[in-house]
Amino acid sequence: MKTRNHMKLKNKKLNIQTRLHILRAERRITQEELAEEIGVTRGTIIAIEKGNYNPTLELAFKLSFFFDTSIENIFLIERENEKDK
Amino acid sequence: MKKINKFVIIYFLCALPIIAFMVFSEISEKLNEMAKTEGWADWVNSALGFSMGFWMLSAIYLGVALIGSSAFREELVRRLVRIKERDEREVAIAGAAAKKVFFSTIAIISFLLVLTLFQINVSRLPEGKIINGKKHVLSLGLKFSPWDKEFKEPAPESERFGYRFPLSTSAVLLGILLWQLGTFHWYSRKVGSVND
Protein backbone atom coordinates (compact mmCIF):
# COMPACT_ATOMS: atom_id res chain seq x y z
CA MET A 1 0.00 0.00 0.00
CA LYS A 2 1.37 3.39 -0.94
CA THR A 3 1.01 6.44 1.27
CA ARG A 4 -0.55 9.66 0.12
CA ASN A 5 2.75 11.19 -0.87
CA HIS A 6 4.20 7.89 -2.04
CA MET A 7 6.88 8.25 0.60
CA LYS A 8 8.92 5.21 1.54
CA LEU A 9 8.53 5.36 5.30
CA LYS A 10 10.12 2.06 6.24
CA ASN A 11 13.65 3.32 6.78
CA LYS A 12 12.89 7.01 6.84
CA LYS A 13 14.02 9.10 9.80
CA LEU A 14 11.54 11.88 10.36
CA ASN A 15 13.05 15.24 11.18
CA ILE A 16 10.61 16.69 13.69
CA GLN A 17 10.89 20.41 14.35
CA THR A 18 9.15 22.18 17.21
CA ARG A 19 7.59 25.60 17.55
CA LEU A 20 7.17 25.22 21.28
CA HIS A 21 9.62 28.00 22.17
CA ILE A 22 7.82 30.38 19.78
CA LEU A 23 4.39 29.59 21.21
CA ARG A 24 5.77 29.94 24.72
CA ALA A 25 7.34 33.31 23.89
CA GLU A 26 4.03 34.49 22.39
CA ARG A 27 2.23 33.60 25.61
CA ARG A 28 5.11 35.00 27.70
CA ILE A 29 5.41 31.97 29.94
CA THR A 30 8.58 30.44 31.27
CA GLN A 31 9.69 26.85 30.78
CA GLU A 32 9.15 26.30 34.50
CA GLU A 33 5.55 27.57 34.33
CA LEU A 34 4.74 25.46 31.26
CA ALA A 35 6.26 22.39 32.89
CA GLU A 36 4.19 22.99 36.01
CA GLU A 37 1.00 23.44 33.97
CA ILE A 38 1.30 20.20 32.00
CA GLY A 39 2.88 18.12 34.76
CA VAL A 40 6.39 17.48 33.54
CA THR A 41 9.85 18.63 34.59
CA ARG A 42 11.56 21.72 33.18
CA GLY A 43 14.22 19.39 31.77
CA THR A 44 11.60 17.78 29.54
CA ILE A 45 10.48 21.16 28.17
CA ILE A 46 14.12 22.07 27.47
CA ALA A 47 14.71 18.69 25.78
CA ILE A 48 11.61 19.11 23.57
CA GLU A 49 12.57 22.66 22.59
CA LYS A 50 16.11 21.59 21.74
CA GLY A 51 14.78 18.69 19.68
CA ASN A 52 16.48 16.15 21.94
CA TYR A 53 13.25 14.46 22.97
CA ASN A 54 10.08 13.62 21.05
CA PRO A 55 7.13 13.62 23.45
CA THR A 56 4.51 10.90 23.56
CA LEU A 57 1.17 11.46 21.89
CA GLU A 58 -0.37 12.12 25.31
CA LEU A 59 2.09 14.91 26.12
CA ALA A 60 1.76 16.32 22.60
CA PHE A 61 -2.02 16.54 23.09
CA LYS A 62 -1.53 18.17 26.49
CA LEU A 63 0.65 20.81 24.84
CA SER A 64 -1.91 21.33 22.08
CA PHE A 65 -4.69 21.76 24.65
CA PHE A 66 -2.58 24.18 26.65
CA PHE A 67 -1.74 26.37 23.65
CA ASP A 68 -5.20 25.83 22.17
CA THR A 69 -3.80 24.80 18.82
CA SER A 70 -3.29 21.65 16.79
CA ILE A 71 -0.36 19.26 17.31
CA GLU A 72 0.76 20.00 13.74
CA ASN A 73 1.11 23.63 14.72
CA ILE A 74 3.50 22.72 17.53
CA PHE A 75 5.44 19.92 15.85
CA LEU A 76 6.37 20.14 12.20
CA ILE A 77 7.90 17.47 10.01
CA GLU A 78 10.52 18.68 7.59
CA ARG A 79 10.04 16.62 4.43
CA GLU A 80 12.92 16.03 2.08
CA ASN A 81 10.76 16.35 -1.05
CA GLU A 82 9.10 19.60 0.04
CA LYS A 83 11.76 21.61 -1.81
CA ASP A 84 10.97 19.75 -5.02
CA LYS A 85 7.31 20.72 -4.92
CA MET B 1 8.84 2.15 53.22
CA LYS B 2 7.87 0.38 56.43
CA LYS B 3 9.49 1.62 59.64
CA ILE B 4 11.09 -1.73 60.39
CA ASN B 5 12.65 -1.85 56.91
CA LYS B 6 13.99 1.68 57.33
CA PHE B 7 15.48 0.80 60.72
CA VAL B 8 17.12 -2.38 59.39
CA ILE B 9 18.58 -0.57 56.37
CA ILE B 10 19.97 2.27 58.51
CA TYR B 11 21.46 -0.20 61.00
CA PHE B 12 22.91 -2.34 58.19
CA LEU B 13 24.61 0.65 56.52
CA CYS B 14 25.77 2.37 59.74
CA ALA B 15 27.21 -0.82 61.26
CA LEU B 16 28.91 -1.87 58.01
CA PRO B 17 32.19 0.09 58.60
CA ILE B 18 32.48 -1.29 62.16
CA ILE B 19 31.81 -4.84 61.00
CA ALA B 20 34.31 -4.47 58.15
CA PHE B 21 36.91 -3.15 60.62
CA MET B 22 36.26 -6.09 62.96
CA VAL B 23 36.56 -8.64 60.15
CA PHE B 24 39.68 -7.24 58.51
CA SER B 25 41.56 -6.27 61.69
CA GLU B 26 42.56 -8.62 64.49
CA ILE B 27 40.80 -6.56 67.14
CA SER B 28 38.24 -9.24 67.96
CA GLU B 29 40.97 -11.80 68.71
CA LYS B 30 42.78 -9.32 70.94
CA LEU B 31 39.57 -8.44 72.71
CA ASN B 32 38.84 -12.14 73.24
CA GLU B 33 42.18 -12.52 75.00
CA MET B 34 41.79 -9.33 77.00
CA ALA B 35 38.26 -10.27 78.03
CA LYS B 36 39.67 -13.09 80.16
CA THR B 37 41.34 -10.60 82.51
CA GLU B 38 39.79 -7.17 81.89
CA GLY B 39 36.17 -6.49 82.78
CA TRP B 40 35.69 -3.62 80.31
CA ALA B 41 37.11 -5.73 77.45
CA ASP B 42 34.60 -8.44 78.22
CA TRP B 43 31.81 -5.85 78.06
CA VAL B 44 33.09 -4.36 74.75
CA ASN B 45 33.56 -7.85 73.31
CA SER B 46 30.00 -8.81 74.19
CA ALA B 47 28.62 -5.57 72.72
CA LEU B 48 30.56 -6.02 69.48
CA GLY B 49 29.49 -9.66 69.29
CA PHE B 50 25.86 -8.68 69.76
CA SER B 51 26.21 -5.94 67.10
CA MET B 52 27.75 -8.38 64.65
CA GLY B 53 25.06 -10.97 65.31
CA PHE B 54 22.33 -8.39 64.79
CA TRP B 55 24.08 -7.12 61.64
CA MET B 56 24.14 -10.64 60.22
CA LEU B 57 20.44 -11.01 61.02
CA SER B 58 19.74 -7.67 59.32
CA ALA B 59 21.71 -8.82 56.26
CA ILE B 60 19.63 -12.01 56.08
CA TYR B 61 16.42 -10.00 56.57
CA LEU B 62 17.37 -7.57 53.79
CA GLY B 63 18.32 -10.42 51.47
CA VAL B 64 14.99 -12.18 52.03
CA ALA B 65 13.02 -8.90 51.76
CA LEU B 66 14.75 -8.00 48.49
CA ILE B 67 13.84 -11.37 47.00
CA GLY B 68 10.36 -11.59 48.51
CA SER B 69 8.94 -8.08 48.18
CA SER B 70 8.99 -6.36 44.81
CA ALA B 71 7.76 -3.10 46.40
CA PHE B 72 10.65 -3.08 48.89
CA ARG B 73 13.13 -4.03 46.16
CA GLU B 74 11.93 -1.23 43.91
CA GLU B 75 12.00 1.33 46.71
CA LEU B 76 15.49 0.37 47.87
CA VAL B 77 17.07 0.12 44.42
CA ARG B 78 15.37 3.34 43.34
CA ARG B 79 17.04 5.12 46.26
CA LEU B 80 20.40 3.44 45.81
CA VAL B 81 20.76 4.36 42.13
CA ARG B 82 18.77 7.61 42.47
CA ILE B 83 16.30 6.81 39.71
CA LYS B 84 13.99 9.74 39.00
CA GLU B 85 10.78 9.00 37.10
CA ARG B 86 8.89 12.24 37.51
CA ASP B 87 7.65 12.36 33.92
CA GLU B 88 7.66 10.36 30.68
CA ARG B 89 11.11 11.55 29.57
CA GLU B 90 12.70 10.44 32.85
CA VAL B 91 10.88 7.09 32.60
CA ALA B 92 12.31 6.70 29.08
CA ILE B 93 15.81 7.61 30.33
CA ALA B 94 15.54 5.09 33.21
CA GLY B 95 14.38 2.44 30.71
CA ALA B 96 17.25 3.15 28.33
CA ALA B 97 19.75 3.09 31.21
CA ALA B 98 18.28 -0.19 32.50
CA LYS B 99 18.63 -1.68 29.01
CA LYS B 100 22.28 -0.65 28.82
CA VAL B 101 22.93 -2.12 32.28
CA PHE B 102 21.05 -5.31 31.40
CA PHE B 103 23.00 -5.91 28.20
CA SER B 104 26.37 -5.11 29.78
CA THR B 105 25.59 -7.32 32.79
CA ILE B 106 24.72 -10.20 30.46
CA ALA B 107 28.06 -9.67 28.69
CA ILE B 108 30.04 -9.54 31.96
CA ILE B 109 28.32 -12.61 33.43
CA SER B 110 28.85 -14.56 30.19
CA PHE B 111 32.52 -13.58 30.16
CA LEU B 112 32.98 -14.60 33.81
CA LEU B 113 31.13 -17.87 33.17
CA VAL B 114 33.49 -18.69 30.29
CA LEU B 115 36.47 -17.91 32.54
CA THR B 116 35.20 -20.32 35.20
CA LEU B 117 34.49 -23.11 32.69
CA PHE B 118 37.85 -23.25 30.94
CA GLN B 119 41.13 -24.43 32.35
CA ILE B 120 44.48 -23.79 30.68
CA ASN B 121 47.59 -25.52 31.95
CA VAL B 122 51.15 -25.31 30.69
CA SER B 123 53.22 -28.03 32.35
CA ARG B 124 56.81 -29.20 32.03
CA LEU B 125 57.26 -32.77 30.84
CA PRO B 126 59.49 -35.11 32.85
CA GLU B 127 62.94 -35.76 31.35
CA GLY B 128 62.02 -39.23 30.07
CA LYS B 129 58.84 -38.12 28.32
CA ILE B 130 60.19 -35.32 26.13
CA ILE B 131 58.74 -35.68 22.62
CA ASN B 132 60.64 -34.27 19.64
CA GLY B 133 62.57 -31.93 21.91
CA LYS B 134 59.41 -30.32 23.28
CA LYS B 135 59.67 -29.88 27.03
CA HIS B 136 56.27 -28.34 27.76
CA VAL B 137 52.74 -29.43 27.13
CA LEU B 138 49.66 -27.25 26.84
CA SER B 139 46.38 -28.72 28.00
CA LEU B 140 42.97 -27.18 27.67
CA GLY B 141 40.07 -28.28 29.81
CA LEU B 142 36.37 -27.62 29.99
CA LYS B 143 34.58 -28.51 33.17
CA PHE B 144 31.30 -27.65 34.79
CA SER B 145 30.31 -28.76 38.23
CA PRO B 146 27.26 -27.30 39.95
CA TRP B 147 28.69 -27.95 43.43
CA ASP B 148 31.50 -26.18 45.20
CA LYS B 149 34.43 -28.62 45.53
CA GLU B 150 35.31 -27.40 49.01
CA PHE B 151 31.79 -27.87 50.28
CA LYS B 152 31.60 -30.70 52.73
CA GLU B 153 28.60 -31.97 54.57
CA PRO B 154 29.09 -31.50 58.32
CA ALA B 155 30.01 -34.67 60.11
CA PRO B 156 26.90 -35.76 62.01
CA GLU B 157 28.78 -36.36 65.25
CA SER B 158 30.87 -33.19 65.31
CA GLU B 159 28.30 -30.60 64.20
CA ARG B 160 24.57 -30.49 64.67
CA PHE B 161 24.11 -27.87 61.99
CA GLY B 162 26.45 -26.39 59.42
CA TYR B 163 25.84 -23.96 56.61
CA ARG B 164 27.98 -23.02 53.67
CA PHE B 165 26.80 -21.99 50.22
CA PRO B 166 27.06 -25.24 48.26
CA LEU B 167 26.96 -24.01 44.63
CA SER B 168 30.05 -23.42 42.54
CA THR B 169 30.90 -20.06 40.96
CA SER B 170 30.02 -21.46 37.53
CA ALA B 171 26.62 -22.61 38.74
CA VAL B 172 25.89 -19.23 40.34
CA LEU B 173 26.88 -17.33 37.19
CA LEU B 174 24.89 -19.68 34.98
CA GLY B 175 21.90 -19.37 37.29
CA ILE B 176 22.02 -15.55 37.24
CA LEU B 177 22.46 -15.54 33.46
CA LEU B 178 19.47 -17.83 32.91
CA TRP B 179 17.43 -15.87 35.45
CA GLN B 180 18.18 -12.54 33.72
CA LEU B 181 17.40 -13.81 30.24
CA GLY B 182 14.32 -15.74 31.39
CA THR B 183 12.87 -12.92 33.47
CA PHE B 184 13.42 -10.35 30.74
CA HIS B 185 11.82 -12.60 28.14
CA TRP B 186 8.87 -13.44 30.41
CA TYR B 187 8.27 -9.85 31.49
CA SER B 188 8.54 -8.37 27.99
CA ARG B 189 6.10 -10.99 26.68
CA LYS B 190 3.74 -10.33 29.58
CA VAL B 191 3.78 -6.55 29.18
CA GLY B 192 3.83 -6.69 25.39
CA SER B 193 1.07 -9.25 24.98
CA VAL B 194 -1.95 -7.94 23.05
CA ASN B 195 -5.36 -9.24 23.98
CA ASP B 196 -7.84 -9.30 21.14
Coordinates of C-alpha atoms in Angstrom, one line a residue:
Chain A
M1 CA 0.0 0.0 0.0
K2 CA 1.4 3.4 -0.9
T3 CA 1.0 6.4 1.3
R4 CA -0.5 9.7 0.1
N5 CA 2.8 11.2 -0.9
H6 CA 4.2 7.9 -2.0
M7 CA 6.9 8.2 0.6
K8 CA 8.9 5.2 1.5
L9 CA 8.5 5.4 5.3
K10 CA 10.1 2.1 6.2
N11 CA 13.7 3.3 6.8
K12 CA 12.9 7.0 6.8
K13 CA 14.0 9.1 9.8
L14 CA 11.5 11.9 10.4
N15 CA 13.0 15.2 11.2
I16 CA 10.6 16.7 13.7
Q17 CA 10.9 20.4 14.4
T18 CA 9.1 22.2 17.2
R19 CA 7.6 25.6 17.5
L20 CA 7.2 25.2 21.3
H21 CA 9.6 28.0 22.2
I22 CA 7.8 30.4 19.8
L23 CA 4.4 29.6 21.2
R24 CA 5.8 29.9 24.7
A25 CA 7.3 33.3 23.9
E26 CA 4.0 34.5 22.4
R27 CA 2.2 33.6 25.6
R28 CA 5.1 35.0 27.7
I29 CA 5.4 32.0 29.9
T30 CA 8.6 30.4 31.3
Q31 CA 9.7 26.8 30.8
E32 CA 9.1 26.3 34.5
E33 CA 5.6 27.6 34.3
L34 CA 4.7 25.5 31.3
A35 CA 6.3 22.4 32.9
E36 CA 4.2 23.0 36.0
E37 CA 1.0 23.4 34.0
I38 CA 1.3 20.2 32.0
G39 CA 2.9 18.1 34.8
V40 CA 6.4 17.5 33.5
T41 CA 9.9 18.6 34.6
R42 CA 11.6 21.7 33.2
G43 CA 14.2 19.4 31.8
T44 CA 11.6 17.8 29.5
I45 CA 10.5 21.2 28.2
I46 CA 14.1 22.1 27.5
A47 CA 14.7 18.7 25.8
I48 CA 11.6 19.1 23.6
E49 CA 12.6 22.7 22.6
K50 CA 16.1 21.6 21.7
G51 CA 14.8 18.7 19.7
N52 CA 16.5 16.1 21.9
Y53 CA 13.2 14.5 23.0
N54 CA 10.1 13.6 21.1
P55 CA 7.1 13.6 23.5
T56 CA 4.5 10.9 23.6
L57 CA 1.2 11.5 21.9
E58 CA -0.4 12.1 25.3
L59 CA 2.1 14.9 26.1
A60 CA 1.8 16.3 22.6
F61 CA -2.0 16.5 23.1
K62 CA -1.5 18.2 26.5
L63 CA 0.7 20.8 24.8
S64 CA -1.9 21.3 22.1
F65 CA -4.7 21.8 24.7
F66 CA -2.6 24.2 26.7
F67 CA -1.7 26.4 23.7
D68 CA -5.2 25.8 22.2
T69 CA -3.8 24.8 18.8
S70 CA -3.3 21.7 16.8
I71 CA -0.4 19.3 17.3
E72 CA 0.8 20.0 13.7
N73 CA 1.1 23.6 14.7
I74 CA 3.5 22.7 17.5
F75 CA 5.4 19.9 15.9
L76 CA 6.4 20.1 12.2
I77 CA 7.9 17.5 10.0
E78 CA 10.5 18.7 7.6
R79 CA 10.0 16.6 4.4
E80 CA 12.9 16.0 2.1
N81 CA 10.8 16.3 -1.1
E82 CA 9.1 19.6 0.0
K83 CA 11.8 21.6 -1.8
D84 CA 11.0 19.8 -5.0
K85 CA 7.3 20.7 -4.9
Chain B
M1 CA 8.8 2.2 53.2
K2 CA 7.9 0.4 56.4
K3 CA 9.5 1.6 59.6
I4 CA 11.1 -1.7 60.4
N5 CA 12.6 -1.8 56.9
K6 CA 14.0 1.7 57.3
F7 CA 15.5 0.8 60.7
V8 CA 17.1 -2.4 59.4
I9 CA 18.6 -0.6 56.4
I10 CA 20.0 2.3 58.5
Y11 CA 21.5 -0.2 61.0
F12 CA 22.9 -2.3 58.2
L13 CA 24.6 0.6 56.5
C14 CA 25.8 2.4 59.7
A15 CA 27.2 -0.8 61.3
L16 CA 28.9 -1.9 58.0
P17 CA 32.2 0.1 58.6
I18 CA 32.5 -1.3 62.2
I19 CA 31.8 -4.8 61.0
A20 CA 34.3 -4.5 58.1
F21 CA 36.9 -3.1 60.6
M22 CA 36.3 -6.1 63.0
V23 CA 36.6 -8.6 60.2
F24 CA 39.7 -7.2 58.5
S25 CA 41.6 -6.3 61.7
E26 CA 42.6 -8.6 64.5
I27 CA 40.8 -6.6 67.1
S28 CA 38.2 -9.2 68.0
E29 CA 41.0 -11.8 68.7
K30 CA 42.8 -9.3 70.9
L31 CA 39.6 -8.4 72.7
N32 CA 38.8 -12.1 73.2
E33 CA 42.2 -12.5 75.0
M34 CA 41.8 -9.3 77.0
A35 CA 38.3 -10.3 78.0
K36 CA 39.7 -13.1 80.2
T37 CA 41.3 -10.6 82.5
E38 CA 39.8 -7.2 81.9
G39 CA 36.2 -6.5 82.8
W40 CA 35.7 -3.6 80.3
A41 CA 37.1 -5.7 77.5
D42 CA 34.6 -8.4 78.2
W43 CA 31.8 -5.9 78.1
V44 CA 33.1 -4.4 74.8
N45 CA 33.6 -7.8 73.3
S46 CA 30.0 -8.8 74.2
A47 CA 28.6 -5.6 72.7
L48 CA 30.6 -6.0 69.5
G49 CA 29.5 -9.7 69.3
F50 CA 25.9 -8.7 69.8
S51 CA 26.2 -5.9 67.1
M52 CA 27.8 -8.4 64.6
G53 CA 25.1 -11.0 65.3
F54 CA 22.3 -8.4 64.8
W55 CA 24.1 -7.1 61.6
M56 CA 24.1 -10.6 60.2
L57 CA 20.4 -11.0 61.0
S58 CA 19.7 -7.7 59.3
A59 CA 21.7 -8.8 56.3
I60 CA 19.6 -12.0 56.1
Y61 CA 16.4 -10.0 56.6
L62 CA 17.4 -7.6 53.8
G63 CA 18.3 -10.4 51.5
V64 CA 15.0 -12.2 52.0
A65 CA 13.0 -8.9 51.8
L66 CA 14.8 -8.0 48.5
I67 CA 13.8 -11.4 47.0
G68 CA 10.4 -11.6 48.5
S69 CA 8.9 -8.1 48.2
S70 CA 9.0 -6.4 44.8
A71 CA 7.8 -3.1 46.4
F72 CA 10.6 -3.1 48.9
R73 CA 13.1 -4.0 46.2
E74 CA 11.9 -1.2 43.9
E75 CA 12.0 1.3 46.7
L76 CA 15.5 0.4 47.9
V77 CA 17.1 0.1 44.4
R78 CA 15.4 3.3 43.3
R79 CA 17.0 5.1 46.3
L80 CA 20.4 3.4 45.8
V81 CA 20.8 4.4 42.1
R82 CA 18.8 7.6 42.5
I83 CA 16.3 6.8 39.7
K84 CA 14.0 9.7 39.0
E85 CA 10.8 9.0 37.1
R86 CA 8.9 12.2 37.5
D87 CA 7.7 12.4 33.9
E88 CA 7.7 10.4 30.7
R89 CA 11.1 11.5 29.6
E90 CA 12.7 10.4 32.9
V91 CA 10.9 7.1 32.6
A92 CA 12.3 6.7 29.1
I93 CA 15.8 7.6 30.3
A94 CA 15.5 5.1 33.2
G95 CA 14.4 2.4 30.7
A96 CA 17.2 3.2 28.3
A97 CA 19.8 3.1 31.2
A98 CA 18.3 -0.2 32.5
K99 CA 18.6 -1.7 29.0
K100 CA 22.3 -0.6 28.8
V101 CA 22.9 -2.1 32.3
F102 CA 21.1 -5.3 31.4
F103 CA 23.0 -5.9 28.2
S104 CA 26.4 -5.1 29.8
T105 CA 25.6 -7.3 32.8
I106 CA 24.7 -10.2 30.5
A107 CA 28.1 -9.7 28.7
I108 CA 30.0 -9.5 32.0
I109 CA 28.3 -12.6 33.4
S110 CA 28.8 -14.6 30.2
F111 CA 32.5 -13.6 30.2
L112 CA 33.0 -14.6 33.8
L113 CA 31.1 -17.9 33.2
V114 CA 33.5 -18.7 30.3
L115 CA 36.5 -17.9 32.5
T116 CA 35.2 -20.3 35.2
L117 CA 34.5 -23.1 32.7
F118 CA 37.8 -23.2 30.9
Q119 CA 41.1 -24.4 32.4
I120 CA 44.5 -23.8 30.7
N121 CA 47.6 -25.5 32.0
V122 CA 51.1 -25.3 30.7
S123 CA 53.2 -28.0 32.4
R124 CA 56.8 -29.2 32.0
L125 CA 57.3 -32.8 30.8
P126 CA 59.5 -35.1 32.9
E127 CA 62.9 -35.8 31.3
G128 CA 62.0 -39.2 30.1
K129 CA 58.8 -38.1 28.3
I130 CA 60.2 -35.3 26.1
I131 CA 58.7 -35.7 22.6
N132 CA 60.6 -34.3 19.6
G133 CA 62.6 -31.9 21.9
K134 CA 59.4 -30.3 23.3
K135 CA 59.7 -29.9 27.0
H136 CA 56.3 -28.3 27.8
V137 CA 52.7 -29.4 27.1
L138 CA 49.7 -27.3 26.8
S139 CA 46.4 -28.7 28.0
L140 CA 43.0 -27.2 27.7
G141 CA 40.1 -28.3 29.8
L142 CA 36.4 -27.6 30.0
K143 CA 34.6 -28.5 33.2
F144 CA 31.3 -27.6 34.8
S145 CA 30.3 -28.8 38.2
P146 CA 27.3 -27.3 40.0
W147 CA 28.7 -27.9 43.4
D148 CA 31.5 -26.2 45.2
K149 CA 34.4 -28.6 45.5
E150 CA 35.3 -27.4 49.0
F151 CA 31.8 -27.9 50.3
K152 CA 31.6 -30.7 52.7
E153 CA 28.6 -32.0 54.6
P154 CA 29.1 -31.5 58.3
A155 CA 30.0 -34.7 60.1
P156 CA 26.9 -35.8 62.0
E157 CA 28.8 -36.4 65.3
S158 CA 30.9 -33.2 65.3
E159 CA 28.3 -30.6 64.2
R160 CA 24.6 -30.5 64.7
F161 CA 24.1 -27.9 62.0
G162 CA 26.5 -26.4 59.4
Y163 CA 25.8 -24.0 56.6
R164 CA 28.0 -23.0 53.7
F165 CA 26.8 -22.0 50.2
P166 CA 27.1 -25.2 48.3
L167 CA 27.0 -24.0 44.6
S168 CA 30.0 -23.4 42.5
T169 CA 30.9 -20.1 41.0
S170 CA 30.0 -21.5 37.5
A171 CA 26.6 -22.6 38.7
V172 CA 25.9 -19.2 40.3
L173 CA 26.9 -17.3 37.2
L174 CA 24.9 -19.7 35.0
G175 CA 21.9 -19.4 37.3
I176 CA 22.0 -15.5 37.2
L177 CA 22.5 -15.5 33.5
L178 CA 19.5 -17.8 32.9
W179 CA 17.4 -15.9 35.4
Q180 CA 18.2 -12.5 33.7
L181 CA 17.4 -13.8 30.2
G182 CA 14.3 -15.7 31.4
T183 CA 12.9 -12.9 33.5
F184 CA 13.4 -10.3 30.7
H185 CA 11.8 -12.6 28.1
W186 CA 8.9 -13.4 30.4
Y187 CA 8.3 -9.8 31.5
S188 CA 8.5 -8.4 28.0
R189 CA 6.1 -11.0 26.7
K190 CA 3.7 -10.3 29.6
V191 CA 3.8 -6.5 29.2
G192 CA 3.8 -6.7 25.4
S193 CA 1.1 -9.2 25.0
V194 CA -1.9 -7.9 23.1
N195 CA -5.4 -9.2 24.0
D196 CA -7.8 -9.3 21.1

